[in-house]
Amino acid sequence: MTRISAGQAVVDVLKAEGVKFVFGMPGGHTIGIYDALYGQQEISHVLVRHEQHAASMAAGYAQLTGEPGVCCVTAGPGATNLVTSIAEAFVGALPIVIIAGRGATRNAHRGASQEIDQVRIFGPVTKWGIRVDRPDLIVESLRHAFNIARSGKPGPVLVDIPQDVLASEVEFADYRPVGKPAKLRGDAAQIKAAATALLSAKHPLIVAGGGASAADAADEVGRLAEMLGIPVATTLAGRGILPDDHPLAAGGLGHHRQEITKRLLPEADVVLGVGARFEQQETNWKPDYLPAPQATYIQIDIDPEEIGRSVVAKVGIVGDAKLVLQDILAELAGANVAGRSNDAAARARREALSRQRAELESEIAAMATSESRPLHPIRVIGRIREAFPRHATVGIDVGVLAQGMGGAFPYFKIYQPRSTIVPSSFYGMGFSASAFPVARLVYPDRPAACLVGDGSFQMVMNILPVAAELRLGVTWCILNDGALGSIRDIQTQAFSERYIATEFAFDLDFAKLAQACGCYGERVTEPSEIDKALKRAIEANNSGKPAVLDFVVAKERLKGSVEFFKR
Ligand SMILES: Cc1ncc(C[n+]2csc(CCOP(=O)(O)OP(=O)(O)O)c2C)c(N)n1
């Protein structure tokens, strides 16, 4: 047992928990933690320019690694600046540990500097929060925080440490982390019922969500799909569970749906949700066709409260998606399914899927080669996909992802799990763009491209110096239509083109902005320049320079883009 400063104890706990990065900004309240970060090598601190970026980057870190991202912020405004992206992480079930300063206990409730009830403010967007009232509680509060963030359905937690508590000394013994939580197996009877339902299905469908990614269940999803010839649709957070060129990959649901998944869900007679919540944003829920009202739903989720929340599950299995799928696979193997992967029904499903995919590709082809000026967004999106390798990390921000720009996601192929930074159904503009530099911290050797609208980028563009300072070679590809395109779309199609508050009168020069922030910057207006600009950006990235490509694109949209808003 040694006596050390409370700030040192915090840092020692972080090291013992395996933390490699802390995202934050210091203040007088947290200076003791920062002093303990000085001169050590194990933890790098990422100095953000606004705490929202700290929360976004911590969430992005959690999305790519499954491990908690850590934010360290000062009391009051430092903490409240986190809220929006913490809400994103809460809805997206991403583990985050927030360490926040807090007004001194001795002055609490009588105007302590930057004092506000942070535990209450964060209440609805965290799994747990505590104001640590005594120095001797710091270490165990942090241990508890890491355990809660990681266990069950992961999520953000808050540890507020008041200024006077952090200025104390604490007794510190060997710290033992709780470690990774034990994985939960599903109920055997329900697993049998799931296998039986899948075997009797004529039009089965797997919907893989963020829970499938979180459980690293990509192999199992693929094996089950192949064993019975089941198409796999994914929610946004599930993209990459099957590579998009796998013969059974049907594409995304919800806002990033396309014609194939739009058809598949209403047709399905048995729908297996793997860590998918069937929320509005995920499935584009509409009473008339989504979710398929007649279908038998099987739901696998780590969180018992999710079972039956959005759809009435006939079979609900609480457990780790990977283990549950392994047990379902074992059950099916015992039921003599040899030949099922290629029986007439499975073949018909495969053929239909492959035909529909070819149709979709040919629909995109004309747009993808369009010579129009301003640039066709699908041409830009297609070329970005070509320029970046399969294993690139991909960020897609809100507007681009939604109806706007024709929806990047339906046409942007994803090939591996844990390779995307995307918003949850909380859906905050700028989240992915502000999180994006973390892509190169997690995967230093993988190129990284983030597709973002000009509206969303303007919300978070002070992320640029953060990336430049750390030499994080990522490329933001701005699809600049001079508008809040997704909302303007609604005005076009449902409000007789009465455009209000959706068009930018000022033409911001994002290339110059990027250059001023130490990044490579280029505006692209000619179709013939797209590939060359991408090459230059990737070269800049390879030498450690982040890049911004400002693609001037048309405001035009794909058909049916406001369907979501029609009743
Ligand atoms: C923080 C936040 N504010 C507002 C919205 C509502 N909203 C959704 S998409 C969008 C427009 C996004 O514009 P842009 O980033 O330029 O992308 P585009 O739609 O043009 O592709 C708005 C305002 C939101 N989702 N999040």
Coordinates of C-alpha atoms in Angstrom, one line a residue, residues 33-541:
I33 CA -5.1 13.9 -13.4
Y34 CA -3.3 15.7 -16.2
D35 CA -0.2 16.1 -14.0
A36 CA -0.2 12.4 -13.5
L37 CA -0.4 11.8 -17.3
Y38 CA 2.8 13.9 -17.7
G39 CA 5.9 12.1 -18.6
Q40 CA 4.5 8.6 -18.9
Q41 CA 4.3 6.5 -22.0
E42 CA 1.4 4.0 -21.7
I43 CA -1.5 6.4 -22.2
S44 CA -1.7 9.1 -24.9
H45 CA -3.9 12.1 -24.3
V46 CA -5.8 13.4 -27.3
L47 CA -6.4 17.1 -26.8
V48 CA -9.7 18.0 -28.4
R49 CA -10.9 21.6 -29.2
H50 CA -14.4 20.9 -28.0
E51 CA -15.4 18.2 -25.6
Q52 CA -18.0 16.9 -28.0
H53 CA -15.1 15.5 -30.0
A54 CA -13.8 13.7 -26.9
A55 CA -17.1 11.9 -26.5
S56 CA -17.4 11.2 -30.2
M57 CA -13.8 9.9 -30.4
A58 CA -14.4 7.7 -27.3
A59 CA -17.5 6.4 -28.9
G60 CA -15.7 5.8 -32.2
Y61 CA -13.0 4.0 -30.3
A62 CA -15.6 1.7 -28.6
Q63 CA -17.2 1.1 -32.0
L64 CA -14.0 -0.1 -33.6
T65 CA -12.5 -2.0 -30.6
G66 CA -15.4 -3.0 -28.3
E67 CA -13.4 -1.6 -25.4
P68 CA -14.4 1.4 -23.4
G69 CA -13.3 4.8 -24.7
V70 CA -12.2 7.2 -21.9
C71 CA -13.0 10.9 -21.7
C72 CA -11.5 13.3 -19.2
V73 CA -13.2 16.7 -18.9
T74 CA -13.4 19.5 -16.5
A75 CA -16.4 20.4 -14.3
G76 CA -19.5 22.1 -15.6
P77 CA -19.3 23.2 -19.3
G78 CA -16.5 20.7 -19.9
A79 CA -18.8 17.9 -18.9
T80 CA -22.0 19.3 -20.4
N81 CA -20.2 19.7 -23.8
L82 CA -20.0 15.9 -23.9
V83 CA -23.7 15.2 -23.6
T84 CA -24.8 14.9 -27.3
S85 CA -22.2 12.4 -28.3
I86 CA -22.6 10.5 -25.0
A87 CA -26.3 10.2 -25.9
E88 CA -25.2 8.8 -29.2
A89 CA -23.1 6.2 -27.4
F90 CA -25.9 5.4 -24.9
V91 CA -28.4 4.7 -27.7
G92 CA -25.7 2.9 -29.6
A93 CA -24.7 0.7 -26.6
L94 CA -21.1 1.8 -26.7
P95 CA -19.0 1.6 -23.6
I96 CA -17.4 4.9 -22.4
V97 CA -15.9 5.9 -19.1
I98 CA -16.3 9.6 -18.4
I99 CA -14.0 11.1 -15.8
A100 CA -15.2 14.5 -15.0
G101 CA -14.1 17.2 -12.6
R102 CA -16.7 18.6 -10.3
G103 CA -17.1 21.6 -8.0
A104 CA -15.4 21.1 -4.6
T105 CA -17.5 19.4 -2.0
R106 CA -16.6 22.0 0.6
N107 CA -18.3 24.6 -1.6
A108 CA -21.1 22.4 -3.0
H109 CA -24.5 23.9 -3.2
R110 CA -23.2 27.4 -2.5
G111 CA -21.9 28.4 -5.8
A112 CA -18.8 26.3 -6.2
S113 CA -17.0 27.2 -9.5
Q114 CA -18.4 25.4 -12.5
E115 CA -20.7 23.4 -10.1
I116 CA -23.7 21.7 -11.6
D117 CA -25.4 18.4 -10.9
Q118 CA -23.6 16.4 -13.6
V119 CA -24.8 13.0 -12.4
R120 CA -28.4 14.2 -12.9
I121 CA -27.7 15.8 -16.3
F122 CA -26.1 12.6 -17.5
G123 CA -28.7 10.3 -15.9
P124 CA -30.8 9.5 -18.9
V125 CA -27.7 8.9 -21.1
T126 CA -25.5 6.8 -18.9
K127 CA -25.9 3.4 -17.3
W128 CA -24.5 4.6 -14.1
G129 CA -23.0 7.7 -12.5
I130 CA -21.4 8.7 -9.2
R131 CA -20.1 11.8 -7.5
V132 CA -17.1 10.5 -5.6
D133 CA -17.4 12.0 -2.1
R134 CA -14.3 10.7 -0.5
P135 CA -10.8 10.1 -1.8
D136 CA -10.8 6.5 -0.7
L137 CA -13.8 5.8 -3.0
I138 CA -12.0 6.9 -6.2
V139 CA -10.3 3.6 -7.1
E140 CA -13.3 1.4 -6.4
S141 CA -15.7 3.8 -8.2
L142 CA -13.5 3.6 -11.3
R143 CA -13.3 -0.2 -11.1
H144 CA -17.1 -0.3 -10.8
A145 CA -17.4 2.2 -13.7
F146 CA -15.3 0.1 -16.1
N147 CA -17.2 -3.1 -15.1
I148 CA -20.6 -1.5 -15.7
A149 CA -19.5 0.1 -19.0
R150 CA -18.3 -3.3 -20.4
S151 CA -20.9 -5.6 -19.0
G152 CA -24.4 -6.6 -20.2
K153 CA -25.5 -4.1 -22.8
P154 CA -22.5 -1.8 -22.8
G155 CA -22.9 1.9 -22.4
P156 CA -21.4 5.1 -21.0
V157 CA -20.8 5.7 -17.2
L158 CA -19.8 8.8 -15.4
V159 CA -17.4 9.3 -12.5
D160 CA -17.4 12.8 -11.1
I161 CA -14.5 13.7 -8.9
P162 CA -14.8 16.9 -7.0
Q163 CA -11.9 19.3 -7.0
D164 CA -11.0 18.9 -3.3
V165 CA -11.3 15.1 -3.5
L166 CA -8.9 15.0 -6.5
A167 CA -6.5 17.3 -4.6
S168 CA -6.2 14.6 -1.8
E169 CA -3.9 11.7 -1.4
V170 CA -5.1 8.1 -1.5
E171 CA -3.9 4.7 -0.3
F172 CA -3.2 2.7 -3.4
A173 CA -2.6 -1.1 -3.4
D174 CA -2.2 -3.4 -6.4
Y175 CA -5.2 -2.6 -8.6
R176 CA -7.1 -5.6 -10.0
P177 CA -9.5 -4.9 -12.8
V178 CA -12.7 -6.9 -13.0
G179 CA -11.8 -7.6 -16.6
K180 CA -14.0 -8.7 -19.4
P181 CA -17.5 -9.9 -18.3
A182 CA -18.4 -13.6 -18.5
K183 CA -20.4 -14.4 -21.6
L184 CA -24.0 -15.4 -21.2
R185 CA -25.3 -18.6 -22.9
G186 CA -28.8 -18.7 -24.1
D187 CA -31.6 -20.8 -22.7
A188 CA -31.5 -24.3 -24.3
A189 CA -35.3 -24.6 -24.9
Q190 CA -35.4 -21.3 -26.7
I191 CA -32.4 -22.2 -28.8
K192 CA -34.2 -25.4 -29.9
A193 CA -37.3 -23.4 -30.7
A194 CA -35.2 -21.0 -32.8
A195 CA -33.6 -23.8 -34.7
T196 CA -37.0 -25.4 -35.3
A197 CA -38.5 -22.1 -36.5
L198 CA -35.6 -21.5 -38.9
L199 CA -35.9 -25.0 -40.3
S200 CA -39.5 -24.6 -41.1
A201 CA -39.2 -21.2 -42.7
K202 CA -39.8 -20.6 -46.4
H203 CA -38.6 -17.0 -46.5
P204 CA -36.2 -16.7 -43.6
L205 CA -34.2 -13.5 -43.0
I206 CA -31.4 -12.7 -40.6
V207 CA -31.2 -9.1 -39.4
A208 CA -27.8 -8.5 -37.8
G209 CA -27.3 -5.4 -35.7
G210 CA -24.8 -3.7 -33.5
G211 CA -25.1 -6.5 -30.9
A212 CA -23.8 -9.0 -33.5
S213 CA -20.7 -6.8 -34.1
A214 CA -20.3 -6.2 -30.4
A215 CA -20.2 -10.0 -29.8
D216 CA -17.8 -10.6 -32.7
A217 CA -20.4 -12.9 -34.2
A218 CA -19.6 -12.4 -37.9
D219 CA -18.4 -15.9 -38.4
E220 CA -21.4 -17.4 -36.8
V221 CA -23.9 -15.2 -38.7
G222 CA -22.1 -16.2 -41.9
R223 CA -22.1 -19.9 -41.1
L224 CA -25.8 -19.9 -40.2
A225 CA -26.7 -18.0 -43.3
E226 CA -24.7 -20.4 -45.5
M227 CA -26.1 -23.5 -43.7
L228 CA -29.7 -22.7 -44.6
G229 CA -29.3 -20.2 -47.4
I230 CA -30.6 -17.2 -45.5
P231 CA -30.2 -13.7 -46.7
V232 CA -28.6 -11.3 -44.2
A233 CA -29.7 -7.7 -43.9
T234 CA -28.0 -5.5 -41.4
T235 CA -28.9 -2.5 -39.4
L236 CA -26.6 0.5 -39.6
A237 CA -24.4 -0.7 -36.7
G238 CA -24.3 -4.2 -38.1
R239 CA -22.8 -3.3 -41.5
G240 CA -19.8 -5.4 -42.3
I241 CA -21.0 -8.5 -40.5
L242 CA -21.1 -10.2 -43.9
P243 CA -18.9 -8.6 -46.6
D244 CA -21.2 -6.7 -49.0
D245 CA -20.1 -9.0 -51.8
H246 CA -21.0 -12.2 -50.0
P247 CA -23.7 -14.0 -52.0
L248 CA -26.1 -13.8 -49.1
A249 CA -25.5 -10.2 -48.1
A250 CA -28.7 -8.3 -48.7
G251 CA -27.6 -4.9 -47.6
G252 CA -28.8 -2.4 -45.0
L253 CA -32.2 -1.7 -43.5
G254 CA -33.6 1.5 -42.1
H255 CA -32.3 4.8 -43.4
H256 CA -29.7 3.0 -45.4
R257 CA -32.0 0.5 -46.9
Q258 CA -32.3 -0.1 -50.6
E259 CA -34.9 -1.8 -52.8
I260 CA -33.7 -5.3 -51.9
T261 CA -34.0 -5.0 -48.1
K262 CA -37.2 -3.0 -48.6
R263 CA -38.7 -6.1 -50.2
L264 CA -37.1 -8.8 -48.1
L265 CA -38.5 -7.8 -44.7
P266 CA -42.2 -7.7 -45.6
E267 CA -41.8 -11.0 -47.4
A268 CA -40.1 -12.8 -44.6
D269 CA -41.9 -15.5 -42.6
V270 CA -39.2 -16.0 -40.0
V271 CA -37.0 -13.1 -39.0
L272 CA -34.0 -13.8 -36.8
G273 CA -32.7 -10.6 -35.1
V274 CA -29.1 -10.9 -33.9
G275 CA -28.4 -8.0 -31.6
A276 CA -30.8 -5.9 -33.6
R277 CA -33.5 -3.8 -31.9
F278 CA -35.8 -3.2 -34.8
E279 CA -36.0 0.4 -33.9
Q280 CA -37.6 2.9 -36.3
Q281 CA -34.3 4.2 -37.6
E282 CA -32.9 0.6 -38.0
T283 CA -35.8 -0.9 -39.9
N284 CA -37.6 2.0 -41.3
W285 CA -40.6 0.8 -39.3
K286 CA -43.9 1.4 -41.0
P287 CA -47.1 -0.3 -39.9
D288 CA -47.9 -1.5 -43.4
Y289 CA -44.7 -3.3 -44.2
L290 CA -42.0 -3.1 -41.6
P291 CA -41.5 -5.0 -39.6
A292 CA -43.2 -7.9 -41.4
P293 CA -46.3 -8.2 -39.2
Q294 CA -47.0 -11.8 -40.0
A295 CA -43.5 -13.1 -39.4
T296 CA -42.3 -15.2 -36.6
Y297 CA -39.6 -13.1 -34.9
I298 CA -36.7 -14.7 -33.1
Q299 CA -34.6 -12.2 -31.1
I300 CA -31.2 -12.7 -29.7
D301 CA -30.1 -9.9 -27.4
I302 CA -27.8 -9.4 -24.4
D303 CA -30.4 -7.2 -22.9
P304 CA -33.6 -8.9 -21.7
E305 CA -35.5 -5.6 -21.9
E306 CA -35.0 -5.5 -25.7
I307 CA -36.9 -8.7 -26.2
G308 CA -40.3 -7.8 -27.6
R309 CA -39.8 -4.1 -27.3
S310 CA -40.3 -3.2 -31.0
V311 CA -41.5 -6.5 -32.4
V312 CA -43.3 -9.3 -30.6
A313 CA -40.7 -12.0 -30.5
K314 CA -42.1 -15.6 -30.5
V315 CA -38.6 -16.8 -29.4
G316 CA -36.6 -14.5 -27.3
I317 CA -33.1 -15.5 -26.4
V318 CA -31.1 -13.5 -23.9
G319 CA -27.4 -14.1 -24.3
D320 CA -24.2 -13.4 -26.0
A321 CA -24.9 -13.4 -29.8
K322 CA -21.8 -15.4 -30.6
L323 CA -22.5 -18.2 -28.1
V324 CA -26.2 -18.3 -28.9
L325 CA -25.5 -18.7 -32.6
Q326 CA -23.0 -21.4 -31.9
D327 CA -25.6 -23.3 -29.9
I328 CA -28.2 -22.8 -32.7
L329 CA -25.7 -24.0 -35.2
A330 CA -25.0 -27.1 -33.0
E331 CA -28.7 -27.7 -32.7
L332 CA -29.1 -27.5 -36.5
A333 CA -26.1 -29.7 -37.2
G334 CA -27.8 -32.4 -35.0
A335 CA -31.0 -32.0 -37.1
N336 CA -29.4 -33.3 -40.3
V337 CA -29.5 -30.1 -42.4
A338 CA -27.0 -31.4 -45.0
G339 CA -28.3 -30.3 -48.3
R340 CA -30.4 -27.6 -47.0
S341 CA -28.0 -24.9 -48.0
N342 CA -28.6 -25.9 -51.6
D343 CA -32.2 -27.2 -51.7
A344 CA -34.7 -25.7 -54.2
A345 CA -35.9 -23.0 -51.7
A346 CA -32.4 -21.9 -50.7
R347 CA -31.4 -21.8 -54.3
A348 CA -34.4 -19.7 -55.2
R349 CA -33.6 -17.3 -52.5
R350 CA -30.0 -17.0 -53.6
E351 CA -30.9 -16.5 -57.2
A352 CA -33.5 -13.8 -56.3
L353 CA -30.9 -12.0 -54.3
S354 CA -28.3 -12.2 -56.9
R355 CA -30.7 -11.0 -59.6
Q356 CA -31.9 -8.1 -57.4
R357 CA -28.3 -7.1 -56.6
A358 CA -27.5 -7.0 -60.3
E359 CA -30.5 -4.8 -60.9
L360 CA -29.4 -2.5 -58.2
E361 CA -25.9 -2.3 -59.6
S362 CA -27.1 -1.5 -63.0
E363 CA -29.4 1.2 -61.6
I364 CA -26.4 2.7 -59.9
A365 CA -24.1 2.3 -62.9
A366 CA -25.6 5.2 -64.8
M367 CA -25.3 7.6 -61.8
A368 CA -21.8 6.3 -61.0
T369 CA -20.5 7.3 -64.4
S370 CA -22.5 10.6 -64.7
E371 CA -20.5 13.4 -66.2
S372 CA -22.8 16.0 -64.7
R373 CA -21.6 19.2 -63.0
P374 CA -22.1 19.9 -60.1
L375 CA -20.9 16.3 -59.5
H376 CA -23.4 13.5 -59.1
P377 CA -23.1 12.4 -55.5
I378 CA -23.2 8.7 -56.5
R379 CA -20.3 9.2 -58.8
V380 CA -18.3 10.7 -56.0
I381 CA -19.3 8.0 -53.5
G382 CA -18.5 5.2 -56.0
R383 CA -15.1 6.6 -56.7
I384 CA -14.3 7.0 -53.0
R385 CA -15.1 3.3 -52.5
E386 CA -12.8 2.4 -55.4
A387 CA -9.9 4.6 -54.2
F388 CA -9.9 3.2 -50.6
P389 CA -9.1 -0.4 -50.0
R390 CA -11.5 -3.1 -48.7
H391 CA -10.0 -2.9 -45.3
A392 CA -10.3 0.9 -45.0
T393 CA -12.1 2.4 -42.0
V394 CA -15.2 4.1 -43.1
G395 CA -17.2 6.9 -41.5
I396 CA -20.6 7.9 -42.7
D397 CA -22.3 10.9 -41.2
V398 CA -26.0 11.7 -40.7
G399 CA -27.2 13.6 -43.8
V400 CA -25.1 11.6 -46.3
L401 CA -26.3 8.5 -44.7
A402 CA -29.9 9.3 -44.8
Q403 CA -32.0 10.3 -47.7
G404 CA -29.6 13.1 -48.6
M405 CA -27.2 12.5 -51.4
G406 CA -29.1 9.5 -52.4
G407 CA -28.0 7.7 -49.2
A408 CA -24.3 6.8 -49.3
F409 CA -24.7 3.6 -47.5
P410 CA -26.9 1.6 -49.9
Y411 CA -24.2 2.2 -52.5
F412 CA -21.1 2.1 -50.4
K413 CA -19.9 -1.4 -49.8
I414 CA -18.6 -2.4 -46.4
Y415 CA -16.4 -5.5 -46.2
Q416 CA -15.5 -6.1 -42.6
P417 CA -17.0 -5.9 -39.1
R418 CA -15.7 -3.2 -36.8
S419 CA -14.7 -1.1 -39.8
T420 CA -17.2 1.7 -39.6
I421 CA -17.9 4.8 -37.5
V422 CA -21.6 5.5 -37.8
P423 CA -24.2 7.3 -35.7
S424 CA -26.7 5.3 -33.7
S425 CA -30.4 5.9 -34.1
F426 CA -29.9 9.0 -32.0
Y427 CA -28.6 10.3 -35.2
G428 CA -26.6 13.4 -34.4
M429 CA -25.1 15.4 -37.3
G430 CA -21.4 15.6 -37.1
F431 CA -20.9 12.6 -34.9
S432 CA -19.0 10.4 -37.3
A433 CA -16.9 13.3 -38.7
S434 CA -15.9 14.4 -35.2
A435 CA -15.1 10.8 -34.1
F436 CA -13.2 10.0 -37.3
P437 CA -9.5 10.7 -36.4
V438 CA -9.8 7.8 -34.0
A439 CA -9.8 5.5 -37.0
R440 CA -6.1 6.0 -37.4
L441 CA -5.4 5.7 -33.7
V442 CA -7.1 2.3 -33.6
Y443 CA -5.9 1.1 -37.0
P444 CA -2.7 3.1 -37.8
D445 CA -2.1 1.1 -41.0
R446 CA -5.5 1.3 -42.5
P447 CA -6.6 4.2 -44.8
A448 CA -9.7 5.9 -43.6
A449 CA -12.4 7.9 -45.4
C450 CA -15.4 9.7 -43.8
L451 CA -18.3 10.8 -46.0
V452 CA -20.0 13.8 -44.5
G453 CA -22.4 16.6 -45.7
D454 CA -21.4 20.2 -45.7
G455 CA -24.0 20.9 -43.0
S456 CA -22.8 18.2 -40.6
F457 CA -19.2 19.1 -41.2
Q458 CA -19.8 22.7 -40.3
M459 CA -21.0 21.5 -36.9
V460 CA -17.7 19.9 -36.0
M461 CA -15.0 21.3 -38.3
N462 CA -12.8 22.3 -35.4
I463 CA -11.9 18.6 -35.3
L464 CA -9.3 19.4 -38.1
P465 CA -6.5 20.8 -35.9
V466 CA -6.9 17.8 -33.6
A467 CA -6.1 15.4 -36.4
A468 CA -3.4 17.6 -37.8
E469 CA -1.6 17.9 -34.5
L470 CA -1.5 14.1 -34.0
R471 CA -0.7 13.5 -37.7
L472 CA -3.7 11.2 -38.1
G473 CA -4.0 10.7 -41.8
V474 CA -7.8 10.4 -42.4
T475 CA -9.7 12.0 -45.3
W476 CA -13.0 13.8 -44.8
C477 CA -14.9 13.7 -48.1
I478 CA -17.4 16.5 -47.9
L479 CA -20.4 16.1 -50.2
N480 CA -21.1 19.8 -50.5
D481 CA -24.5 20.6 -51.9
G482 CA -24.7 24.0 -50.2
A483 CA -27.7 22.8 -48.2
L484 CA -29.0 20.7 -45.4
G485 CA -29.9 18.4 -48.2
S486 CA -31.9 15.7 -46.3
I487 CA -34.3 18.3 -44.9
R488 CA -34.4 20.3 -48.1
D489 CA -35.5 17.0 -49.8
I490 CA -38.5 16.9 -47.6
Q491 CA -39.4 20.5 -48.6
T492 CA -39.0 19.5 -52.2
Q493 CA -41.2 16.5 -52.1
A494 CA -43.7 17.1 -49.4
F495 CA -43.8 20.9 -48.9
S496 CA -44.1 22.2 -52.5
E497 CA -40.4 23.4 -52.7
R498 CA -41.0 26.0 -50.0
Y499 CA -37.3 26.2 -49.0
I500 CA -36.7 27.7 -45.6
A501 CA -33.6 27.4 -43.5
T502 CA -32.1 24.6 -45.6
E503 CA -29.9 26.4 -48.0
F504 CA -26.5 28.0 -47.2
A505 CA -26.1 31.4 -48.9
F506 CA -22.4 31.6 -47.9
D507 CA -20.0 29.4 -49.9
L508 CA -17.5 28.2 -47.4
D509 CA -14.1 27.3 -48.8
F510 CA -13.5 24.0 -47.0
A511 CA -10.2 23.5 -48.8
K512 CA -8.8 26.7 -47.4
L513 CA -10.2 26.0 -44.0
A514 CA -8.4 22.6 -44.1
Q515 CA -5.1 24.2 -45.2
A516 CA -5.4 26.7 -42.4
C517 CA -5.8 23.9 -40.0
G518 CA -2.7 22.0 -41.1
C519 CA -4.5 19.6 -43.4
Y520 CA -4.4 18.9 -47.1
G521 CA -7.4 20.6 -48.7
E522 CA -8.9 20.6 -52.2
R523 CA -12.1 21.6 -53.9
V524 CA -13.3 19.2 -56.6
T525 CA -15.7 20.4 -59.2
E526 CA -14.8 18.3 -62.3
P527 CA -15.7 14.6 -62.7
S528 CA -12.3 14.1 -64.3
E529 CA -10.6 15.4 -61.2
I530 CA -12.3 13.1 -58.6
D531 CA -9.8 10.2 -58.9
K532 CA -6.8 12.4 -58.9
A533 CA -8.0 14.4 -55.9
L534 CA -8.6 11.1 -54.0
K535 CA -5.1 10.0 -54.9
R536 CA -3.6 13.3 -53.6
A537 CA -5.6 13.0 -50.4
I538 CA -4.4 9.4 -49.8
E539 CA -0.8 10.4 -50.5
A540 CA -1.2 13.3 -47.9
N541 CA -2.7 10.8 -45.5

